PDB file of C-alpha atoms in Angstrom:
ATOM      1  CA  MET A   1     -53.565-158.335 -67.776  1.00 31.00           C
ATOM      2  CA  ILE A   2     -53.012-154.609 -68.124  1.00 37.00           C
ATOM      3  CA  SER A   3     -54.622-151.950 -66.023  1.00 36.00           C
ATOM      4  CA  LEU A   4     -56.333-149.203 -67.948  1.00 42.00           C
ATOM      5  CA  THR A   5     -58.282-147.753 -65.056  1.00 39.00           C
ATOM      6  CA  SER A   6     -56.256-144.568 -64.978  1.00 40.00           C
ATOM      7  CA  GLU A   7     -56.246-144.274 -68.764  1.00 43.00           C
ATOM      8  CA  PHE A   8     -59.836-144.623 -69.956  1.00 44.00           C
ATOM      9  CA  THR A   9     -63.001-145.026 -67.922  1.00 40.00           C
ATOM     10  CA  ASP A  10     -66.555-144.129 -68.703  1.00 39.00           C
ATOM     11  CA  THR A  11     -68.317-141.115 -67.204  1.00 44.00           C
ATOM     12  CA  LYS A  12     -69.792-143.067 -64.293  1.00 41.00           C
ATOM     13  CA  SER A  13     -66.321-144.305 -63.231  1.00 35.00           C
ATOM     14  CA  ARG A  14     -67.141-147.903 -64.063  1.00 52.00           C
ATOM     15  CA  HIS A  15     -64.306-149.554 -65.874  1.00 72.00           C
ATOM     16  CA  ALA A  16     -64.922-150.284 -69.508  1.00 83.00           C
ATOM     17  CA  ARG A  17     -64.773-153.859 -70.840  1.00 89.00           C
ATOM     18  CA  GLY A  18     -62.885-152.528 -73.807  1.00 92.00           C
ATOM     19  CA  TRP A  19     -62.060-149.516 -75.921  1.00 93.00           C
ATOM     20  CA  LEU A  20     -62.668-148.836 -79.574  1.00 94.00           C
ATOM     21  CA  PHE A  21     -60.129-146.350 -80.907  1.00 95.00           C
ATOM     22  CA  PHE A  22     -60.996-144.486 -84.118  1.00 93.00           C
ATOM     23  CA  ASP A  23     -59.481-141.784 -86.339  1.00 92.00           C
ATOM     24  CA  ALA A  24     -61.053-138.539 -85.131  1.00 91.00           C
ATOM     25  CA  ASP A  25     -59.773-136.684 -88.216  1.00 89.00           C
ATOM     26  CA  CYS A  26     -61.747-138.968 -90.527  1.00 89.00           C
ATOM     27  CA  HIS A  27     -65.334-137.809 -91.123  1.00 89.00           C
ATOM     28  CA  PHE A  28     -66.403-141.325 -92.167  1.00 89.00           C
ATOM     29  CA  CYS A  29     -64.820-142.828 -89.021  1.00 91.00           C
ATOM     30  CA  VAL A  30     -66.456-140.238 -86.759  1.00 92.00           C
ATOM     31  CA  LYS A  31     -69.893-140.925 -88.290  1.00 93.00           C
ATOM     32  CA  ILE A  32     -69.498-144.653 -87.629  1.00 91.00           C
ATOM     33  CA  ALA A  33     -68.222-144.034 -84.085  1.00 93.00           C
ATOM     34  CA  ARG A  34     -71.202-141.787 -83.324  1.00 94.00           C
ATOM     35  CA  ALA A  35     -73.606-144.347 -84.735  1.00 94.00           C
ATOM     36  CA  LEU A  36     -72.028-147.122 -82.668  1.00 92.00           C
ATOM     37  CA  ALA A  37     -71.737-145.071 -79.441  1.00 93.00           C
ATOM     38  CA  PRO A  38     -75.092-146.162 -77.926  1.00 94.00           C
ATOM     39  CA  THR A  39     -74.386-149.817 -78.762  1.00 92.00           C
ATOM     40  CA  LEU A  40     -70.907-149.536 -77.264  1.00 91.00           C
ATOM     41  CA  GLN A  41     -72.199-147.874 -74.098  1.00 91.00           C
ATOM     42  CA  LYS A  42     -74.852-150.561 -73.544  1.00 92.00           C
ATOM     43  CA  ARG A  43     -72.080-153.165 -73.596  1.00 91.00           C
ATOM     44  CA  ASN A  44     -69.770-151.085 -71.370  1.00 92.00           C
ATOM     45  CA  PHE A  45     -67.266-150.318 -74.144  1.00 93.00           C
ATOM     46  CA  ALA A  46     -65.720-146.880 -74.505  1.00 93.00           C
ATOM     47  CA  LEU A  47     -64.774-144.817 -77.557  1.00 93.00           C
ATOM     48  CA  ALA A  48     -61.565-142.835 -77.802  1.00 93.00           C
ATOM     49  CA  PRO A  49     -59.699-141.116 -80.627  1.00 94.00           C
ATOM     50  CA  LEU A  50     -56.485-142.645 -81.919  1.00 92.00           C
ATOM     51  CA  GLN A  51     -55.029-139.131 -81.763  1.00 91.00           C
ATOM     52  CA  ASP A  52     -55.080-139.118 -77.949  1.00 91.00           C
ATOM     53  CA  PRO A  53     -51.392-138.875 -76.946  1.00 88.00           C
ATOM     54  CA  ARG A  54     -51.715-141.828 -74.530  1.00 90.00           C
ATOM     55  CA  VAL A  55     -53.056-144.284 -77.122  1.00 92.00           C
ATOM     56  CA  GLY A  56     -49.822-144.918 -79.037  1.00 91.00           C
ATOM     57  CA  ALA A  57     -47.962-145.885 -75.876  1.00 91.00           C
ATOM     58  CA  LEU A  58     -50.927-147.870 -74.583  1.00 90.00           C
ATOM     59  CA  LEU A  59     -51.143-149.942 -77.764  1.00 92.00           C
ATOM     60  CA  GLY A  60     -47.409-150.074 -78.373  1.00 91.00           C
ATOM     61  CA  LEU A  61     -47.700-148.585 -81.875  1.00 90.00           C
ATOM     62  CA  SER A  62     -45.764-145.846 -83.638  1.00 88.00           C
ATOM     63  CA  GLN A  63     -47.647-142.746 -84.768  1.00 80.00           C
ATOM     64  CA  SER A  64     -47.538-143.878 -88.411  1.00 79.00           C
ATOM     65  CA  GLU A  65     -48.930-147.332 -87.547  1.00 87.00           C
ATOM     66  CA  LEU A  66     -51.529-145.950 -85.184  1.00 87.00           C
ATOM     67  CA  LEU A  67     -53.694-144.211 -87.786  1.00 87.00           C
ATOM     68  CA  LEU A  68     -53.752-147.087 -90.278  1.00 89.00           C
ATOM     69  CA  GLU A  69     -56.849-148.696 -88.788  1.00 92.00           C
ATOM     70  CA  MET A  70     -59.308-148.615 -85.939  1.00 93.00           C
ATOM     71  CA  ARG A  71     -58.176-150.568 -82.903  1.00 95.00           C
ATOM     72  CA  LEU A  72     -60.067-152.589 -80.314  1.00 94.00           C
ATOM     73  CA  LEU A  73     -58.453-153.084 -76.915  1.00 94.00           C
ATOM     74  CA  LEU A  74     -60.150-155.374 -74.426  1.00 91.00           C
ATOM     75  CA  SER A  75     -59.711-154.937 -70.681  1.00 89.00           C
ATOM     76  CA  ASN A  76     -57.768-158.227 -70.573  1.00 89.00           C
ATOM     77  CA  GLY A  77     -55.125-156.701 -72.882  1.00 90.00           C
ATOM     78  CA  GLN A  78     -56.159-158.391 -76.127  1.00 92.00           C
ATOM     79  CA  GLN A  79     -55.876-156.121 -79.169  1.00 94.00           C
ATOM     80  CA  ALA A  80     -57.247-156.264 -82.675  1.00 95.00           C
ATOM     81  CA  GLY A  81     -57.113-153.838 -85.554  1.00 94.00           C
ATOM     82  CA  GLY A  82     -59.053-153.182 -88.739  1.00 94.00           C
ATOM     83  CA  ALA A  83     -61.259-156.024 -89.943  1.00 96.00           C
ATOM     84  CA  ASP A  84     -60.106-158.186 -87.039  1.00 97.00           C
ATOM     85  CA  ALA A  85     -61.367-155.509 -84.639  1.00 95.00           C
ATOM     86  CA  ALA A  86     -64.715-155.350 -86.441  1.00 95.00           C
ATOM     87  CA  VAL A  87     -65.142-159.115 -86.201  1.00 96.00           C
ATOM     88  CA  ALA A  88     -64.001-159.180 -82.559  1.00 94.00           C
ATOM     89  CA  PHE A  89     -66.514-156.481 -81.680  1.00 91.00           C
ATOM     90  CA  ALA A  90     -69.237-158.234 -83.692  1.00 93.00           C
ATOM     91  CA  HIS A  91     -69.022-161.050 -81.127  1.00 91.00           C
ATOM     92  CA  GLU A  92     -70.529-158.589 -78.639  1.00 88.00           C
ATOM     93  CA  ILE A  93     -73.565-157.514 -80.694  1.00 89.00           C
ATOM     94  CA  TRP A  94     -76.363-159.944 -81.530  1.00 90.00           C
ATOM     95  CA  TRP A  95     -77.277-158.245 -84.822  1.00 92.00           C
ATOM     96  CA  ALA A  96     -73.635-158.206 -85.980  1.00 92.00           C
ATOM     97  CA  ARG A  97     -73.039-161.938 -85.398  1.00 93.00           C
ATOM     98  CA  PRO A  98     -73.520-162.755 -89.109  1.00 94.00           C
ATOM     99  CA  LEU A  99     -70.189-160.979 -89.664  1.00 95.00           C
ATOM    100  CA  VAL A 100     -68.574-163.429 -87.236  1.00 95.00           C
ATOM    101  CA  TRP A 101     -70.118-166.366 -89.069  1.00 96.00           C
ATOM    102  CA  LEU A 102     -69.057-164.954 -92.429  1.00 95.00           C
ATOM    103  CA  ALA A 103     -65.485-164.446 -91.186  1.00 96.00           C
ATOM    104  CA  ARG A 104     -65.262-168.154 -90.340  1.00 96.00           C
ATOM    105  CA  LEU A 105     -65.719-169.197 -93.968  1.00 96.00           C
ATOM    106  CA  PRO A 106     -62.485-170.237 -95.701  1.00 97.00           C
ATOM    107  CA  GLY A 107     -60.657-167.242 -97.149  1.00 96.00           C
ATOM    108  CA  MET A 108     -63.260-164.766 -95.940  1.00 97.00           C
ATOM    109  CA  MET A 109     -61.145-163.167 -93.198  1.00 97.00           C
ATOM    110  CA  GLN A 110     -58.431-162.436 -95.734  1.00 97.00           C
ATOM    111  CA  LEU A 111     -61.036-160.835 -98.012  1.00 97.00           C
ATOM    112  CA  LEU A 112     -62.454-158.761 -95.122  1.00 96.00           C
ATOM    113  CA  ARG A 113     -58.946-157.542 -94.232  1.00 96.00           C
ATOM    114  CA  ARG A 114     -58.267-156.569 -97.832  1.00 96.00           C
ATOM    115  CA  ALA A 115     -61.604-154.714 -98.068  1.00 94.00           C
ATOM    116  CA  TYR A 116     -60.931-152.910 -94.783  1.00 93.00           C
ATOM    117  CA  ARG A 117     -57.418-151.865 -95.839  1.00 92.00           C
ATOM    118  CA  SER A 118     -58.766-150.574 -99.147  1.00 90.00           C
ATOM    119  CA  THR A 119     -61.499-148.561 -97.433  1.00 89.00           C
ATOM    120  CA  ALA A 120     -59.060-147.199 -94.841  1.00 87.00           C
ATOM    121  CA  ALA A 121     -56.556-146.185 -97.516  1.00 85.00           C
ATOM    122  CA  HIS A 122     -59.207-144.236 -99.436  1.00 81.00           C
ATOM    123  CA  ARG A 123     -61.064-142.578 -96.581  1.00 78.00           C
ATOM    124  CA  LYS A 124     -61.254-138.804 -96.495  1.00 69.00           C
ATOM    125  CA  CYS A 125     -59.941-136.764 -93.591  1.00 62.00           C
ATOM    126  CA  SER A 126     -61.383-133.556 -92.208  1.00 48.00           C
ATOM    127  CA  ALA A 127     -59.333-131.534 -94.697  1.00 41.00           C
ATOM    128  CA  ALA A 128     -61.316-133.220 -97.517  1.00 39.00           C
ATOM    129  CA  ILE A 129     -58.219-134.905 -98.901  1.00 42.00           C
ATOM    130  CA  SER A 130     -57.120-138.501 -98.674  1.00 46.00           C
ATOM    131  CA  CYS A 131     -55.507-139.309 -95.349  1.00 51.00           C
ATOM    132  CA  ALA A 132     -51.731-139.183 -95.360  1.00 48.00           C
ATOM    133  CA  ILE A 133     -51.076-142.898 -95.127  1.00 47.00           C
ATOM    134  CA  THR A 134     -47.831-143.718 -96.804  1.00 39.00           C
ATOM    135  CA  THR A 135     -47.723-146.536 -99.311  1.00 40.00           C
ATOM    136  CA  SER A 136     -44.737-148.135 -97.602  1.00 41.00           C
ATOM    137  CA  VAL A 137     -46.551-148.344 -94.252  1.00 44.00           C
ATOM    138  CA  MET A 138     -49.640-149.821 -95.951  1.00 47.00           C
ATOM    139  CA  GLN A 139     -47.451-152.359 -97.754  1.00 46.00           C
ATOM    140  CA  ARG A 140     -45.762-153.352 -94.481  1.00 49.00           C
ATOM    141  CA  SER A 141     -49.189-153.754 -92.892  1.00 49.00           C
ATOM    142  CA  THR A 142     -50.359-155.912 -95.789  1.00 49.00           C
ATOM    143  CA  ALA A 143     -47.220-158.048 -95.693  1.00 53.00           C
ATOM    144  CA  SER A 144     -47.471-158.638 -91.933  1.00 53.00           C
ATOM    145  CA  SER A 145     -51.143-159.645 -92.154  1.00 51.00           C
ATOM    146  CA  LYS A 146     -50.332-162.339 -94.720  1.00 51.00           C
ATOM    147  CA  LYS A 147     -48.054-164.133 -92.239  1.00 50.00           C
TER     148      LYS A 147
END
């Protein structure tokens, strides 16, 4: 188990059950994070930008890998990214449980990952241009998720 108490805590100094890291330069990502903030807070989860200098070291990811997808880090050290993070977090929300059930269908998790990667690759950043995600990094991510 890793200790994150000095890294990220909520405003009342209670330790979060987990952290959802998002791309703060992505308007779409920020809108979703803001919409989810009350739901996250009710369940004692915290939000933090992937751009925070401590996050890369905390998650053990390079800067180029870090911005590929949202990340979920639980207080017990478990990590998930992209569609896997969405499904993992859906376990915590009663109205999102259908996503968990859907993900259990044969082949569906692979389809969700592909859809997430496609959306992430085409999102727009604050500069109103496609995010600078290199094709080679996306291909490596795709290849590793097929294993």
